[in-house]
Tab-separated table of C-alpha atoms and ligand atoms in Angstrom:
chain	number	residue	atom	x	y	z
A	1	UNK	CA	13.502	27.104	31.665
A	2	UNK	CA	14.158	23.543	32.881
A	3	UNK	CA	16.812	21.670	34.819
A	4	UNK	CA	18.938	20.339	31.971
A	5	UNK	CA	22.334	20.885	30.360
A	6	UNK	CA	23.840	21.112	26.908
A	7	UNK	CA	25.975	18.087	27.795
A	8	UNK	CA	22.891	15.974	28.707
A	9	UNK	CA	21.096	16.914	25.486
A	10	UNK	CA	24.128	16.242	23.267
A	11	UNK	CA	24.953	12.863	24.768
A	12	UNK	CA	21.368	11.563	25.164
A	13	UNK	CA	19.958	12.842	21.863
A	14	UNK	CA	22.750	14.065	19.539
A	15	UNK	CA	21.010	17.458	19.197
A	16	UNK	CA	23.280	20.531	19.176
A	17	UNK	CA	21.120	23.196	17.495
A	18	UNK	CA	17.592	23.524	16.165
A	19	UNK	CA	15.308	26.025	14.490
A	20	UNK	CA	12.147	27.584	15.925
A	21	UNK	CA	9.558	29.575	13.949
A	22	UNK	CA	9.253	33.285	14.651
A	23	UNK	CA	6.024	34.675	16.111
A	24	UNK	CA	4.609	35.679	12.728
A	25	UNK	CA	5.358	32.346	10.992
A	26	UNK	CA	3.172	29.243	10.778
A	27	UNK	CA	3.651	25.756	9.375
A	28	UNK	CA	2.243	26.857	5.992
A	29	UNK	CA	4.934	29.572	5.685
A	30	UNK	CA	7.709	27.005	6.096
A	31	UNK	CA	5.873	24.656	3.712
A	32	UNK	CA	5.638	27.365	1.040
A	33	UNK	CA	9.375	28.144	1.240
A	34	UNK	CA	10.267	24.458	0.801
A	35	UNK	CA	7.668	24.008	-1.959
A	36	UNK	CA	9.010	26.947	-3.994
A	37	UNK	CA	12.511	25.447	-3.960
A	38	UNK	CA	11.245	21.993	-4.971
A	39	UNK	CA	9.099	23.409	-7.791
A	40	UNK	CA	12.057	25.434	-9.104
A	41	UNK	CA	14.331	22.400	-8.914
A	42	UNK	CA	11.756	20.313	-10.831
A	43	UNK	CA	11.895	22.888	-13.629
A	44	UNK	CA	8.148	23.531	-13.617
A	45	UNK	CA	5.898	26.413	-12.606
A	46	UNK	CA	3.373	26.524	-9.752
A	47	UNK	CA	0.540	26.283	-12.295
A	48	UNK	CA	1.685	22.809	-13.353
A	49	UNK	CA	1.125	21.291	-9.892
A	50	UNK	CA	-1.851	18.897	-10.016
A	51	UNK	CA	-2.092	18.074	-6.314
A	52	UNK	CA	-0.733	19.485	-3.036
A	53	UNK	CA	-0.214	17.035	-0.155
A	54	UNK	CA	1.078	18.267	3.201
A	55	UNK	CA	2.257	15.845	5.876
A	56	UNK	CA	2.097	17.649	9.203
A	57	UNK	CA	1.535	17.087	12.907
A	58	UNK	CA	1.316	20.820	13.567
A	59	UNK	CA	-1.198	22.178	11.036
A	60	UNK	CA	-2.011	25.905	10.943
A	61	UNK	CA	-5.622	25.038	11.872
A	62	UNK	CA	-7.555	21.890	12.821
A	63	UNK	CA	-9.359	22.534	9.565
A	64	UNK	CA	-9.281	23.416	6.768
A	65	UNK	CA	-6.104	21.615	5.801
A	66	UNK	CA	-2.681	23.247	5.679
A	67	UNK	CA	-2.494	21.979	2.088
A	68	UNK	CA	-5.334	24.373	1.126
A	69	UNK	CA	-3.527	27.275	2.831
A	70	UNK	CA	-0.313	26.361	1.005
A	71	UNK	CA	-2.160	26.076	-2.329
A	72	UNK	CA	-3.482	29.610	-1.858
A	73	UNK	CA	-0.105	31.052	-0.804
A	74	UNK	CA	1.518	29.471	-3.884
A	75	UNK	CA	-1.337	30.941	-5.999
A	76	UNK	CA	-2.032	27.525	-7.551
A	77	UNK	CA	-5.448	27.267	-9.165
A	78	UNK	CA	-7.301	24.137	-10.235
A	79	UNK	CA	-5.634	21.465	-8.132
A	80	UNK	CA	-6.591	19.173	-5.262
A	81	UNK	CA	-5.118	19.644	-1.788
A	82	UNK	CA	-5.167	17.601	1.414
A	83	UNK	CA	-3.154	16.846	4.564
A	84	UNK	CA	-1.736	13.544	5.761
A	85	UNK	CA	-1.866	12.849	9.489
A	86	UNK	CA	0.701	10.233	10.493
A	87	UNK	CA	2.831	12.441	12.780
A	88	UNK	CA	6.554	11.624	12.423
A	89	UNK	CA	5.779	8.951	9.801
A	90	UNK	CA	3.886	11.583	7.790
A	91	UNK	CA	6.373	11.957	4.965
A	92	UNK	CA	6.729	8.181	4.526
A	93	UNK	CA	2.940	7.769	4.447
A	94	UNK	CA	2.751	10.821	2.171
A	95	UNK	CA	5.233	9.383	-0.297
A	96	UNK	CA	3.313	6.097	-0.427
A	97	UNK	CA	0.012	7.928	-1.025
A	98	UNK	CA	1.186	10.734	-3.318
A	99	UNK	CA	3.250	8.471	-5.596
A	100	UNK	CA	0.133	6.424	-6.411
A	101	UNK	CA	-1.398	9.408	-8.221
A	102	UNK	CA	1.633	9.501	-10.522
A	103	UNK	CA	1.885	5.702	-10.877
A	104	UNK	CA	-1.753	5.424	-11.976
A	105	UNK	CA	-1.293	8.238	-14.490
A	106	UNK	CA	-3.922	10.407	-12.803
A	107	UNK	CA	-1.502	13.296	-12.198
A	108	UNK	CA	1.809	14.493	-13.670
A	109	UNK	CA	3.178	16.718	-10.899
A	110	UNK	CA	2.353	16.044	-7.259
A	111	UNK	CA	3.799	18.363	-4.617
A	112	UNK	CA	4.485	16.578	-1.328
A	113	UNK	CA	5.618	18.633	1.663
A	114	UNK	CA	6.585	17.663	5.211
A	115	UNK	CA	6.247	20.783	7.376
A	116	UNK	CA	6.139	21.470	11.103
A	117	UNK	CA	5.959	24.243	13.691
A	118	UNK	CA	6.020	21.574	16.355
A	119	UNK	CA	7.459	24.122	18.831
A	120	UNK	CA	3.920	25.545	19.150
A	121	UNK	CA	2.837	22.314	20.859
A	122	UNK	CA	5.675	22.028	23.345
A	123	UNK	CA	5.468	22.641	27.064
A	124	UNK	CA	8.724	24.515	27.588
A	125	UNK	CA	8.625	23.447	31.247
A	126	UNK	CA	8.633	19.710	30.384
A	127	UNK	CA	12.266	18.646	30.055
A	128	UNK	CA	11.247	15.248	28.644
A	129	UNK	CA	9.998	16.870	25.449
A	130	UNK	CA	11.191	20.480	25.210
A	131	UNK	CA	14.786	19.522	24.462
A	132	UNK	CA	13.904	17.337	21.470
A	133	UNK	CA	11.815	19.104	18.855
A	134	UNK	CA	12.542	21.700	16.171
A	135	UNK	CA	10.660	23.358	13.304
A	136	UNK	CA	11.270	22.980	9.581
A	137	UNK	CA	9.979	21.884	6.199
A	138	UNK	CA	11.073	19.908	3.164
A	139	UNK	CA	9.332	19.226	-0.140
A	140	UNK	CA	9.483	17.093	-3.266
A	141	UNK	CA	7.740	17.156	-6.638
A	142	UNK	CA	6.780	13.654	-7.745
A	143	UNK	CA	6.787	12.985	-11.487
A	144	UNK	CA	6.673	9.965	-13.761
A	145	UNK	CA	9.880	7.891	-13.601
A	146	UNK	CA	11.580	5.530	-16.027
A	147	UNK	CA	10.557	1.869	-15.554
A	148	UNK	CA	12.375	0.457	-12.500
A	149	UNK	CA	13.023	3.938	-11.040
A	150	UNK	CA	11.198	6.213	-8.608
A	151	UNK	CA	9.236	4.883	-5.610
A	152	UNK	CA	9.559	1.102	-6.031
A	153	UNK	CA	7.995	-0.213	-2.806
A	154	UNK	CA	6.173	1.071	0.255
A	155	UNK	CA	5.624	-0.539	3.618
A	156	UNK	CA	3.227	1.043	6.151
A	157	UNK	CA	2.368	-0.059	9.694
A	158	UNK	CA	0.214	1.179	12.589
A	159	UNK	CA	-0.763	0.132	16.102
A	160	UNK	CA	-3.659	2.209	17.425
A	161	UNK	CA	-3.602	0.352	20.754
A	162	UNK	CA	-0.574	2.416	21.733
A	163	UNK	CA	-1.844	5.961	21.172
A	164	UNK	CA	-1.170	6.888	24.788
A	165	UNK	CA	2.626	6.753	24.705
A	166	UNK	CA	2.828	9.809	22.452
A	167	UNK	CA	-0.011	12.255	21.882
A	168	UNK	CA	-1.516	15.734	22.183
A	169	UNK	CA	-4.552	14.887	24.322
A	170	UNK	CA	-6.796	17.943	23.806
A	171	UNK	CA	-8.006	20.261	21.071
A	172	UNK	CA	-9.910	17.619	19.121
A	173	UNK	CA	-13.491	16.422	19.575
A	174	UNK	CA	-12.535	14.010	22.401
A	175	UNK	CA	-11.348	16.826	24.675
A	176	UNK	CA	-12.337	20.180	23.153
A	177	UNK	CA	-10.479	23.282	24.317
A	178	UNK	CA	-11.620	24.560	27.722
A	179	UNK	CA	-10.138	26.416	30.678
A	180	UNK	CA	-9.555	23.020	32.263
A	181	UNK	CA	-7.774	21.556	29.220
A	182	UNK	CA	-5.460	24.567	29.129
A	183	UNK	CA	-4.794	24.467	32.885
A	184	UNK	CA	-3.938	20.772	32.678
A	185	UNK	CA	-1.558	21.459	29.744
A	186	UNK	CA	-3.432	18.980	27.558
A	187	UNK	CA	-2.684	20.914	24.359
A	188	UNK	CA	0.997	20.027	24.532
A	189	UNK	CA	2.903	16.900	23.469
A	190	UNK	CA	2.726	14.195	26.146
A	191	UNK	CA	5.326	11.471	25.729
A	192	UNK	CA	6.604	8.375	27.462
A	193	UNK	CA	10.186	8.756	26.193
A	194	UNK	CA	11.449	5.306	27.167
A	195	UNK	CA	8.536	3.494	25.511
A	196	UNK	CA	8.898	5.566	22.339
A	197	UNK	CA	12.641	4.911	22.338
A	198	UNK	CA	12.220	1.117	22.451
A	199	UNK	CA	9.433	1.153	19.860
A	200	UNK	CA	11.424	3.396	17.499
A	201	UNK	CA	14.439	1.086	17.205
A	202	UNK	CA	12.287	-1.991	16.535
A	203	UNK	CA	10.051	-0.114	14.064
A	204	UNK	CA	13.007	1.286	12.128
A	205	UNK	CA	14.706	-2.092	11.741
A	206	UNK	CA	11.455	-3.892	10.883
A	207	UNK	CA	10.395	-1.273	8.296
A	208	UNK	CA	13.720	-1.419	6.441
A	209	UNK	CA	13.567	-5.229	6.295
A	210	UNK	CA	9.897	-5.263	5.225
A	211	UNK	CA	10.245	-2.743	2.412
A	212	UNK	CA	13.169	-4.704	1.013
A	213	UNK	CA	11.590	-8.127	1.459
A	214	UNK	CA	9.539	-8.218	-1.748
A	215	UNK	CA	11.763	-5.886	-3.761
A	216	UNK	CA	14.442	-8.264	-5.023
A	217	UNK	CA	17.157	-6.000	-3.526
A	218	UNK	CA	19.365	-6.737	-0.537
A	219	UNK	CA	20.443	-4.314	2.186
A	220	UNK	CA	23.984	-4.364	0.772
A	221	UNK	CA	22.683	-2.855	-2.467
A	222	UNK	CA	21.088	0.108	-0.688
A	223	UNK	CA	23.176	3.288	-0.994
A	224	UNK	CA	21.464	5.394	1.687
A	225	UNK	CA	18.957	5.002	4.470
A	226	UNK	CA	17.293	8.254	5.520
A	227	UNK	CA	15.610	7.650	8.887
A	228	UNK	CA	13.284	10.012	10.709
A	229	UNK	CA	15.597	12.084	12.905
A	230	UNK	CA	14.282	11.527	16.443
A	231	UNK	CA	17.377	10.748	18.468
A	232	UNK	CA	20.942	9.947	17.363
A	233	UNK	CA	21.011	6.978	19.723
A	234	UNK	CA	17.910	5.497	18.028
A	235	UNK	CA	19.606	5.824	14.623
A	236	UNK	CA	22.822	4.262	15.923
A	237	UNK	CA	21.133	1.373	17.723
A	238	UNK	CA	19.073	0.584	14.607
A	239	UNK	CA	22.122	0.690	12.296
A	240	UNK	CA	23.975	-1.679	14.631
A	241	UNK	CA	21.036	-4.115	14.514
A	242	UNK	CA	20.859	-3.857	10.730
A	243	UNK	CA	24.647	-4.350	10.571
A	244	UNK	CA	24.832	-1.648	7.914
A	245	UNK	CA	27.801	0.612	7.103
A	246	UNK	CA	27.360	3.678	9.362
A	247	UNK	CA	28.125	6.043	6.433
A	248	UNK	CA	25.012	4.824	4.613
A	249	UNK	CA	22.699	6.100	7.361
A	250	UNK	CA	22.008	9.807	7.016
A	251	UNK	CA	21.965	11.910	10.159
A	252	UNK	CA	21.504	15.658	10.593
A	253	UNK	CA	19.709	15.724	13.945
A	254	UNK	CA	22.623	17.733	15.381
A	255	UNK	CA	21.461	20.758	13.349
A	256	UNK	CA	17.659	20.558	13.519
A	257	UNK	CA	16.442	18.326	16.361
A	258	UNK	CA	13.329	16.236	15.745
A	259	UNK	CA	11.303	18.070	13.081
A	260	UNK	CA	8.674	15.288	12.879
A	261	UNK	CA	7.339	14.865	9.311
A	262	UNK	CA	9.861	17.411	7.983
A	263	UNK	CA	12.970	15.527	9.093
A	264	UNK	CA	13.159	13.052	6.181
A	265	UNK	CA	12.618	15.558	3.332
A	266	UNK	CA	15.105	17.991	4.925
A	267	UNK	CA	17.740	15.226	5.103
A	268	UNK	CA	16.877	14.041	1.584
A	269	UNK	CA	17.324	17.561	0.237
A	270	UNK	CA	20.656	17.977	2.011
A	271	UNK	CA	22.172	14.840	0.506
A	272	UNK	CA	20.687	15.654	-2.907
A	273	UNK	CA	22.031	19.241	-2.879
A	274	UNK	CA	25.451	18.051	-1.708
A	275	UNK	CA	25.665	15.719	-4.719
A	276	UNK	CA	25.858	12.599	-2.552
A	277	UNK	CA	22.888	10.885	-4.232
A	278	UNK	CA	23.560	9.818	-7.811
A	279	UNK	CA	21.271	8.660	-10.608
A	280	UNK	CA	20.312	5.016	-10.006
A	281	UNK	CA	21.112	5.013	-6.273
A	282	UNK	CA	18.839	2.989	-4.018
A	283	UNK	CA	17.482	4.996	-1.088
A	284	UNK	CA	15.252	3.938	1.799
A	285	UNK	CA	13.258	6.572	3.681
A	286	UNK	CA	12.042	5.182	7.007
A	287	UNK	CA	9.850	6.729	9.694
A	288	UNK	CA	8.183	6.004	13.025
A	289	UNK	CA	6.034	8.070	15.305
A	290	UNK	CA	2.818	8.645	17.202
A	291	UNK	CA	-0.182	6.501	16.399
A	292	UNK	CA	1.834	4.431	16.670
A	293	UNK	CA	2.810	4.524	13.009
A	294	UNK	CA	5.851	3.365	11.091
A	295	UNK	CA	6.882	2.574	7.545
A	296	UNK	CA	9.427	2.853	4.756
A	297	UNK	CA	9.748	3.665	1.053
A	298	UNK	CA	12.273	2.126	-1.317
A	299	UNK	CA	13.304	4.604	-4.016
A	300	UNK	CA	15.573	4.289	-7.048
A	301	UNK	CA	16.836	7.824	-7.645
A	302	UNK	CA	15.773	9.056	-11.095
A	303	UNK	CA	17.489	12.450	-11.309
B	401	ACO	N1	17.786	17.006	30.961
B	401	ACO	C1	18.425	16.415	32.004
B	401	ACO	N2	18.017	15.258	32.542
B	401	ACO	C2	16.939	14.669	32.009
B	401	ACO	C3	16.238	15.224	30.930
B	401	ACO	C4	16.702	16.447	30.413
B	401	ACO	N3	16.111	17.051	29.366
B	401	ACO	N4	15.215	14.396	30.615
B	401	ACO	C5	15.267	13.349	31.467
B	401	ACO	N5	16.313	13.529	32.312
B	401	ACO	C6	16.766	12.647	33.390
B	401	ACO	C7	15.658	11.758	33.908
B	401	ACO	O1	14.906	12.420	34.903
B	401	ACO	C8	16.449	10.591	34.480
B	401	ACO	O2	16.977	10.968	35.747
B	401	ACO	P1	17.056	9.892	36.933
B	401	ACO	O3	18.011	8.822	36.421
B	401	ACO	O4	17.589	10.699	38.067
B	401	ACO	O5	15.665	9.380	37.112
B	401	ACO	C9	17.639	10.469	33.514
B	401	ACO	O6	17.749	11.761	32.852
B	401	ACO	C10	17.447	9.389	32.478
B	401	ACO	O7	16.122	9.519	31.955
B	401	ACO	P2	15.617	8.644	30.773
B	401	ACO	O8	14.205	9.020	30.438
B	401	ACO	O9	15.922	7.195	31.059
B	401	ACO	O10	16.589	9.161	29.608
B	401	ACO	P3	16.855	8.538	28.220
B	401	ACO	O11	18.288	8.237	28.103
B	401	ACO	O12	15.848	7.460	27.884
B	401	ACO	O13	16.559	9.761	27.246
B	401	ACO	C11	14.856	10.589	25.785
B	401	ACO	C12	15.271	10.382	27.220
B	401	ACO	C13	15.893	11.467	25.101
B	401	ACO	C14	13.499	11.306	25.771
B	401	ACO	C15	14.792	9.215	25.094
B	401	ACO	O14	13.993	8.320	25.826
B	401	ACO	C16	14.235	9.307	23.704
B	401	ACO	O15	14.864	9.829	22.795
B	401	ACO	N6	13.041	8.764	23.484
B	401	ACO	C17	12.413	8.833	22.184
B	401	ACO	C18	11.783	10.171	22.047
B	401	ACO	C19	11.329	10.446	20.656
B	401	ACO	O16	12.048	10.144	19.722
B	401	ACO	N7	10.148	11.022	20.545
B	401	ACO	C20	9.633	11.431	19.309
B	401	ACO	C21	9.183	10.258	18.487
B	401	ACO	S1	8.742	10.735	16.937
B	401	ACO	C22	7.155	11.402	16.981
B	401	ACO	O17	6.217	10.773	16.581
B	401	ACO	C23	6.950	12.789	17.526
């Protein structure tokens, strides 16, 4: 489709494989699959979910929210549902927002999902973007934790002055869909890769430092950092700047590509299922993306 090579993609991004939705699947279908596994793992039933939050940059529809579609597909009655729009930082923003409902005692079981069919927004003739993204979903059920466990700290940042370096220009109220918007390919992801690359490294390092700064913990005490999986070189450059043991930084971009808001929960699930994370471990989830947005969560594992 484009002038590229497997060698270029592997060395410049670290991506070897990725997953793409089939024609009859949407973001909500991936979200539902992930949600069912998380609900089962939490040992509860769908009916016990009090709130559904979906972080996504590729919703089924502009509105209503994908969270409402997911709620219906899971046959959950009597619960709230809404989407979070923070693109690749969606899960980090989602965790900060969703955990408040548990912390305040308003809800017992909050379902948070990061889900994407980002392939639907890719111009497969643009080699700057079409080699990077993949589809996927991951989910967690947030419940009350023992004192000193669970989501301990959140740090969120944004810089709306820099929306132009990464965006889907049309399809919203600023540029509604038209023949012209389609002809000009304005419904696809437009990205200045170099600018995003530089921003991502700085944002990752800054977010990790900020979320730790008021926590009383040092970087040495952190067991795992789970960064948004955008590019292996971004992860490596940031770990070098943080001077952190390379084995503490989780990477699975080789298998999935950049799955936007789904990348952190997919990686979290993989290290949880593999038994790597143990009760009491300190974990930082850290994201960066369009907006620009960035942020991190500091979690003491309570399972
Ligand atoms: N295949 C082959 N060659 C390519 C490709 C490709 N897919 N893409 C670019 N090139 C070429 C360029 O044309 C250029 O050629 P030239 O030297 O003859 O001019 C050369 O490769 C180097 O181009 P750069 O853009 O400098 O390549 P770079 O090493 O910076 O890698 C990349 C590009 C992978 C896009 C990198 O900048 C990056 O990862 N940026 C961050 C992207 C990202 O993470 N985006 C998502 C953020 S998260 C979110 O919110 C969605």
